[in-house]
């Protein structure tokens, strides 16, 4: 009776940590998540102003799975977009700032954590 022992050595060397720290000097722009325009193809939702369900445009915003979305604060006041279920948070968006490009696996209602009456909806199609 022979027994064969198969030693399967699985080497998981997939730890690719890409540290892309882009420190820029000499800039005097106000601090914010990002002042740079969103990547091509990203869906942009404008943060218009504090105005109930008219605060965001377009609203509802349609974001297909895998698509990236950014919020652009076109108001003169700081806003902060959060998904009601907590799965997304742009951080404070200064006037004129874009949020980071976010890939959504979620949809649903969101609001501004600074002005809770600012409400919008993401539709995941
Ligand atoms: Cu706000």
mmCIF file with all atom_site columns, C-alpha atoms and ligand atoms in Angstrom:
data_model
loop_
_atom_site.group_PDB
_atom_site.id
_atom_site.type_symbol
_atom_site.label_atom_id
_atom_site.label_alt_id
_atom_site.label_comp_id
_atom_site.label_asym_id
_atom_site.label_entity_id
_atom_site.label_seq_id
_atom_site.pdbx_PDB_ins_code
_atom_site.Cartn_x
_atom_site.Cartn_y
_atom_site.Cartn_z
_atom_site.occupancy
_atom_site.B_iso_or_equiv
_atom_site.pdbx_formal_charge
_atom_site.auth_seq_id
_atom_site.auth_comp_id
_atom_site.auth_asym_id
_atom_site.auth_atom_id
_atom_site.pdbx_PDB_model_num
ATOM   1   C  CA  . UNK A 1 1   ? 0.000   0.000  0.000   1.00 0.00 ? 1   UNK A CA  1
ATOM   2   C  CA  . UNK A 1 2   ? 1.496   3.226  -1.130  1.00 0.00 ? 2   UNK A CA  1
ATOM   3   C  CA  . UNK A 1 3   ? 0.391   6.564  0.014   1.00 0.00 ? 3   UNK A CA  1
ATOM   4   C  CA  . UNK A 1 4   ? 1.158   9.701  -1.831  1.00 0.00 ? 4   UNK A CA  1
ATOM   5   C  CA  . UNK A 1 5   ? 1.399   12.886 0.064   1.00 0.00 ? 5   UNK A CA  1
ATOM   6   C  CA  . UNK A 1 6   ? 0.808   15.953 -1.951  1.00 0.00 ? 6   UNK A CA  1
ATOM   7   C  CA  . UNK A 1 7   ? 2.288   18.944 -0.280  1.00 0.00 ? 7   UNK A CA  1
ATOM   8   C  CA  . UNK A 1 8   ? 0.631   21.910 -1.789  1.00 0.00 ? 8   UNK A CA  1
ATOM   9   C  CA  . UNK A 1 9   ? 2.631   24.953 -0.986  1.00 0.00 ? 9   UNK A CA  1
ATOM   10  C  CA  . UNK A 1 10  ? 0.551   27.954 -1.759  1.00 0.00 ? 10  UNK A CA  1
ATOM   11  C  CA  . UNK A 1 11  ? 2.656   31.035 -1.675  1.00 0.00 ? 11  UNK A CA  1
ATOM   12  C  CA  . UNK A 1 12  ? 0.479   34.044 -1.517  1.00 0.00 ? 12  UNK A CA  1
ATOM   13  C  CA  . UNK A 1 13  ? 2.755   36.845 -2.453  1.00 0.00 ? 13  UNK A CA  1
ATOM   14  C  CA  . UNK A 1 14  ? 0.036   39.163 -3.528  1.00 0.00 ? 14  UNK A CA  1
ATOM   15  C  CA  . UNK A 1 15  ? 0.736   41.859 -1.043  1.00 0.00 ? 15  UNK A CA  1
ATOM   16  C  CA  . UNK A 1 16  ? 1.299   44.693 -3.399  1.00 0.00 ? 16  UNK A CA  1
ATOM   17  C  CA  . UNK A 1 17  ? 1.261   47.808 -1.313  1.00 0.00 ? 17  UNK A CA  1
ATOM   18  C  CA  . UNK A 1 18  ? 1.371   50.783 -3.571  1.00 0.00 ? 18  UNK A CA  1
ATOM   19  C  CA  . UNK A 1 19  ? 2.367   53.756 -1.532  1.00 0.00 ? 19  UNK A CA  1
ATOM   20  C  CA  . UNK A 1 20  ? 1.904   56.668 -3.825  1.00 0.00 ? 20  UNK A CA  1
ATOM   21  C  CA  . UNK A 1 21  ? 2.469   59.633 -1.602  1.00 0.00 ? 21  UNK A CA  1
ATOM   22  C  CA  . UNK A 1 22  ? 2.228   62.747 -3.657  1.00 0.00 ? 22  UNK A CA  1
ATOM   23  C  CA  . UNK A 1 23  ? 3.522   65.527 -1.526  1.00 0.00 ? 23  UNK A CA  1
ATOM   24  C  CA  . UNK A 1 24  ? 3.488   68.819 -3.294  1.00 0.00 ? 24  UNK A CA  1
ATOM   25  C  CA  . UNK A 1 25  ? 5.254   71.866 -2.012  1.00 0.00 ? 25  UNK A CA  1
ATOM   26  C  CA  . UNK A 1 26  ? 4.607   75.505 -2.644  1.00 0.00 ? 26  UNK A CA  1
ATOM   27  C  CA  . UNK A 1 27  ? 0.878   75.082 -2.957  1.00 0.00 ? 27  UNK A CA  1
ATOM   28  C  CA  . UNK A 1 28  ? -1.311  77.532 -1.114  1.00 0.00 ? 28  UNK A CA  1
ATOM   29  C  CA  . UNK A 1 29  ? -4.634  75.931 -1.901  1.00 0.00 ? 29  UNK A CA  1
ATOM   30  C  CA  . UNK A 1 30  ? -7.008  75.402 0.996   1.00 0.00 ? 30  UNK A CA  1
ATOM   31  C  CA  . UNK A 1 31  ? -6.974  71.966 2.499   1.00 0.00 ? 31  UNK A CA  1
ATOM   32  C  CA  . UNK A 1 32  ? -9.662  69.625 1.312   1.00 0.00 ? 32  UNK A CA  1
ATOM   33  C  CA  . UNK A 1 33  ? -10.086 66.065 0.158   1.00 0.00 ? 33  UNK A CA  1
ATOM   34  C  CA  . UNK A 1 34  ? -9.138  67.033 -3.360  1.00 0.00 ? 34  UNK A CA  1
ATOM   35  C  CA  . UNK A 1 35  ? -9.015  70.119 -5.490  1.00 0.00 ? 35  UNK A CA  1
ATOM   36  C  CA  . UNK A 1 36  ? -8.176  68.153 -8.590  1.00 0.00 ? 36  UNK A CA  1
ATOM   37  C  CA  . UNK A 1 37  ? -10.815 67.301 -11.173 1.00 0.00 ? 37  UNK A CA  1
ATOM   38  C  CA  . UNK A 1 38  ? -12.222 63.779 -11.142 1.00 0.00 ? 38  UNK A CA  1
ATOM   39  C  CA  . UNK A 1 39  ? -10.866 61.074 -13.425 1.00 0.00 ? 39  UNK A CA  1
ATOM   40  C  CA  . UNK A 1 40  ? -12.426 60.735 -16.839 1.00 0.00 ? 40  UNK A CA  1
ATOM   41  C  CA  . UNK A 1 41  ? -15.523 58.637 -16.765 1.00 0.00 ? 41  UNK A CA  1
ATOM   42  C  CA  . UNK A 1 42  ? -16.416 59.375 -13.191 1.00 0.00 ? 42  UNK A CA  1
ATOM   43  C  CA  . UNK A 1 43  ? -19.956 60.445 -12.555 1.00 0.00 ? 43  UNK A CA  1
ATOM   44  C  CA  . UNK A 1 44  ? -20.059 63.856 -10.939 1.00 0.00 ? 44  UNK A CA  1
ATOM   45  C  CA  . UNK A 1 45  ? -22.809 64.880 -8.587  1.00 0.00 ? 45  UNK A CA  1
ATOM   46  C  CA  . UNK A 1 46  ? -22.849 68.572 -7.809  1.00 0.00 ? 46  UNK A CA  1
ATOM   47  C  CA  . UNK A 1 47  ? -23.497 69.752 -4.279  1.00 0.00 ? 47  UNK A CA  1
ATOM   48  C  CA  . UNK A 1 48  ? -25.569 72.771 -5.173  1.00 0.00 ? 48  UNK A CA  1
ATOM   49  C  CA  . UNK A 1 49  ? -26.651 74.305 -1.910  1.00 0.00 ? 49  UNK A CA  1
ATOM   50  C  CA  . UNK A 1 50  ? -28.671 73.575 1.203   1.00 0.00 ? 50  UNK A CA  1
ATOM   51  C  CA  . UNK A 1 51  ? -32.085 73.055 -0.328  1.00 0.00 ? 51  UNK A CA  1
ATOM   52  C  CA  . UNK A 1 52  ? -33.753 69.861 0.843   1.00 0.00 ? 52  UNK A CA  1
ATOM   53  C  CA  . UNK A 1 53  ? -33.950 67.225 -1.861  1.00 0.00 ? 53  UNK A CA  1
ATOM   54  C  CA  . UNK A 1 54  ? -32.840 69.814 -4.410  1.00 0.00 ? 54  UNK A CA  1
ATOM   55  C  CA  . UNK A 1 55  ? -29.438 70.099 -2.741  1.00 0.00 ? 55  UNK A CA  1
ATOM   56  C  CA  . UNK A 1 56  ? -27.700 67.686 -5.107  1.00 0.00 ? 56  UNK A CA  1
ATOM   57  C  CA  . UNK A 1 57  ? -27.711 67.515 -8.877  1.00 0.00 ? 57  UNK A CA  1
ATOM   58  C  CA  . UNK A 1 58  ? -28.526 65.177 -10.439 1.00 0.00 ? 58  UNK A CA  1
ATOM   59  C  CA  . UNK A 1 59  ? -30.794 63.680 -7.830  1.00 0.00 ? 59  UNK A CA  1
ATOM   60  C  CA  . UNK A 1 60  ? -31.348 60.828 -7.843  1.00 0.00 ? 60  UNK A CA  1
ATOM   61  C  CA  . UNK A 1 61  ? -27.902 60.028 -9.172  1.00 0.00 ? 61  UNK A CA  1
ATOM   62  C  CA  . UNK A 1 62  ? -27.552 56.859 -11.206 1.00 0.00 ? 62  UNK A CA  1
ATOM   63  C  CA  . UNK A 1 63  ? -24.293 55.053 -10.541 1.00 0.00 ? 63  UNK A CA  1
ATOM   64  C  CA  . UNK A 1 64  ? -23.875 51.644 -12.227 1.00 0.00 ? 64  UNK A CA  1
ATOM   65  C  CA  . UNK A 1 65  ? -21.937 48.980 -10.313 1.00 0.00 ? 65  UNK A CA  1
ATOM   66  C  CA  . UNK A 1 66  ? -18.232 49.516 -10.608 1.00 0.00 ? 66  UNK A CA  1
ATOM   67  C  CA  . UNK A 1 67  ? -18.635 53.081 -11.772 1.00 0.00 ? 67  UNK A CA  1
ATOM   68  C  CA  . UNK A 1 68  ? -16.807 55.777 -9.885  1.00 0.00 ? 68  UNK A CA  1
ATOM   69  C  CA  . UNK A 1 69  ? -18.611 58.770 -8.507  1.00 0.00 ? 69  UNK A CA  1
ATOM   70  C  CA  . UNK A 1 70  ? -17.392 62.078 -7.134  1.00 0.00 ? 70  UNK A CA  1
ATOM   71  C  CA  . UNK A 1 71  ? -19.196 64.908 -5.441  1.00 0.00 ? 71  UNK A CA  1
ATOM   72  C  CA  . UNK A 1 72  ? -18.263 68.408 -6.482  1.00 0.00 ? 72  UNK A CA  1
ATOM   73  C  CA  . UNK A 1 73  ? -19.081 71.150 -4.041  1.00 0.00 ? 73  UNK A CA  1
ATOM   74  C  CA  . UNK A 1 74  ? -20.176 74.067 -6.203  1.00 0.00 ? 74  UNK A CA  1
ATOM   75  C  CA  . UNK A 1 75  ? -21.596 75.894 -3.182  1.00 0.00 ? 75  UNK A CA  1
ATOM   76  C  CA  . UNK A 1 76  ? -19.845 78.520 -1.086  1.00 0.00 ? 76  UNK A CA  1
ATOM   77  C  CA  . UNK A 1 77  ? -20.258 76.504 2.102   1.00 0.00 ? 77  UNK A CA  1
ATOM   78  C  CA  . UNK A 1 78  ? -18.492 73.352 3.292   1.00 0.00 ? 78  UNK A CA  1
ATOM   79  C  CA  . UNK A 1 79  ? -20.505 70.168 2.944   1.00 0.00 ? 79  UNK A CA  1
ATOM   80  C  CA  . UNK A 1 80  ? -19.934 66.533 3.816   1.00 0.00 ? 80  UNK A CA  1
ATOM   81  C  CA  . UNK A 1 81  ? -21.698 63.756 1.969   1.00 0.00 ? 81  UNK A CA  1
ATOM   82  C  CA  . UNK A 1 82  ? -22.434 60.564 3.886   1.00 0.00 ? 82  UNK A CA  1
ATOM   83  C  CA  . UNK A 1 83  ? -24.465 57.567 2.835   1.00 0.00 ? 83  UNK A CA  1
ATOM   84  C  CA  . UNK A 1 84  ? -27.216 56.989 5.370   1.00 0.00 ? 84  UNK A CA  1
ATOM   85  C  CA  . UNK A 1 85  ? -25.967 53.461 6.004   1.00 0.00 ? 85  UNK A CA  1
ATOM   86  C  CA  . UNK A 1 86  ? -22.484 54.785 6.720   1.00 0.00 ? 86  UNK A CA  1
ATOM   87  C  CA  . UNK A 1 87  ? -20.787 53.020 3.809   1.00 0.00 ? 87  UNK A CA  1
ATOM   88  C  CA  . UNK A 1 88  ? -19.535 56.254 2.273   1.00 0.00 ? 88  UNK A CA  1
ATOM   89  C  CA  . UNK A 1 89  ? -18.181 59.478 3.713   1.00 0.00 ? 89  UNK A CA  1
ATOM   90  C  CA  . UNK A 1 90  ? -16.556 62.164 1.611   1.00 0.00 ? 90  UNK A CA  1
ATOM   91  C  CA  . UNK A 1 91  ? -15.139 64.078 4.538   1.00 0.00 ? 91  UNK A CA  1
ATOM   92  C  CA  . UNK A 1 92  ? -15.487 67.815 4.557   1.00 0.00 ? 92  UNK A CA  1
ATOM   93  C  CA  . UNK A 1 93  ? -15.744 69.280 1.079   1.00 0.00 ? 93  UNK A CA  1
ATOM   94  C  CA  . UNK A 1 94  ? -14.623 72.872 0.979   1.00 0.00 ? 94  UNK A CA  1
ATOM   95  C  CA  . UNK A 1 95  ? -16.236 75.183 -1.561  1.00 0.00 ? 95  UNK A CA  1
ATOM   96  C  CA  . UNK A 1 96  ? -15.048 74.158 -5.013  1.00 0.00 ? 96  UNK A CA  1
ATOM   97  C  CA  . UNK A 1 97  ? -13.595 70.843 -3.865  1.00 0.00 ? 97  UNK A CA  1
ATOM   98  C  CA  . UNK A 1 98  ? -14.145 67.435 -5.394  1.00 0.00 ? 98  UNK A CA  1
ATOM   99  C  CA  . UNK A 1 99  ? -14.473 64.373 -3.227  1.00 0.00 ? 99  UNK A CA  1
ATOM   100 C  CA  . UNK A 1 100 ? -12.264 61.394 -3.864  1.00 0.00 ? 100 UNK A CA  1
ATOM   101 C  CA  . UNK A 1 101 ? -13.454 59.157 -6.661  1.00 0.00 ? 101 UNK A CA  1
ATOM   102 C  CA  . UNK A 1 102 ? -15.399 56.374 -5.012  1.00 0.00 ? 102 UNK A CA  1
ATOM   103 C  CA  . UNK A 1 103 ? -16.497 53.072 -6.422  1.00 0.00 ? 103 UNK A CA  1
ATOM   104 C  CA  . UNK A 1 104 ? -19.814 52.155 -5.022  1.00 0.00 ? 104 UNK A CA  1
ATOM   105 C  CA  . UNK A 1 105 ? -21.095 48.777 -4.119  1.00 0.00 ? 105 UNK A CA  1
ATOM   106 C  CA  . UNK A 1 106 ? -23.999 50.422 -2.468  1.00 0.00 ? 106 UNK A CA  1
ATOM   107 C  CA  . UNK A 1 107 ? -26.927 52.587 -3.274  1.00 0.00 ? 107 UNK A CA  1
ATOM   108 C  CA  . UNK A 1 108 ? -29.559 54.335 -1.273  1.00 0.00 ? 108 UNK A CA  1
ATOM   109 C  CA  . UNK A 1 109 ? -30.240 57.586 0.461   1.00 0.00 ? 109 UNK A CA  1
ATOM   110 C  CA  . UNK A 1 110 ? -27.521 59.952 1.541   1.00 0.00 ? 110 UNK A CA  1
ATOM   111 C  CA  . UNK A 1 111 ? -27.337 63.333 3.169   1.00 0.00 ? 111 UNK A CA  1
ATOM   112 C  CA  . UNK A 1 112 ? -24.989 66.075 4.299   1.00 0.00 ? 112 UNK A CA  1
ATOM   113 C  CA  . UNK A 1 113 ? -23.782 65.445 7.813   1.00 0.00 ? 113 UNK A CA  1
ATOM   114 C  CA  . UNK A 1 114 ? -23.378 69.172 8.365   1.00 0.00 ? 114 UNK A CA  1
ATOM   115 C  CA  . UNK A 1 115 ? -26.833 70.038 7.033   1.00 0.00 ? 115 UNK A CA  1
ATOM   116 C  CA  . UNK A 1 116 ? -29.000 66.943 7.611   1.00 0.00 ? 116 UNK A CA  1
ATOM   117 C  CA  . UNK A 1 117 ? -31.870 68.396 5.617   1.00 0.00 ? 117 UNK A CA  1
ATOM   118 C  CA  . UNK A 1 118 ? -29.752 68.083 2.472   1.00 0.00 ? 118 UNK A CA  1
ATOM   119 C  CA  . UNK A 1 119 ? -30.823 64.721 1.099   1.00 0.00 ? 119 UNK A CA  1
ATOM   120 C  CA  . UNK A 1 120 ? -30.191 62.748 -2.060  1.00 0.00 ? 120 UNK A CA  1
ATOM   121 C  CA  . UNK A 1 121 ? -30.423 59.245 -3.429  1.00 0.00 ? 121 UNK A CA  1
ATOM   122 C  CA  . UNK A 1 122 ? -28.038 56.991 -5.323  1.00 0.00 ? 122 UNK A CA  1
ATOM   123 C  CA  . UNK A 1 123 ? -29.535 54.493 -7.731  1.00 0.00 ? 123 UNK A CA  1
ATOM   124 C  CA  . UNK A 1 124 ? -27.355 51.490 -8.481  1.00 0.00 ? 124 UNK A CA  1
ATOM   125 C  CA  . UNK A 1 125 ? -28.266 50.203 -11.920 1.00 0.00 ? 125 UNK A CA  1
HETATM 126 CU CU1 . LIG B 2 .   ? -24.073 70.608 3.765   1.00 0.00 ? 1   LIG B CU1 1
#
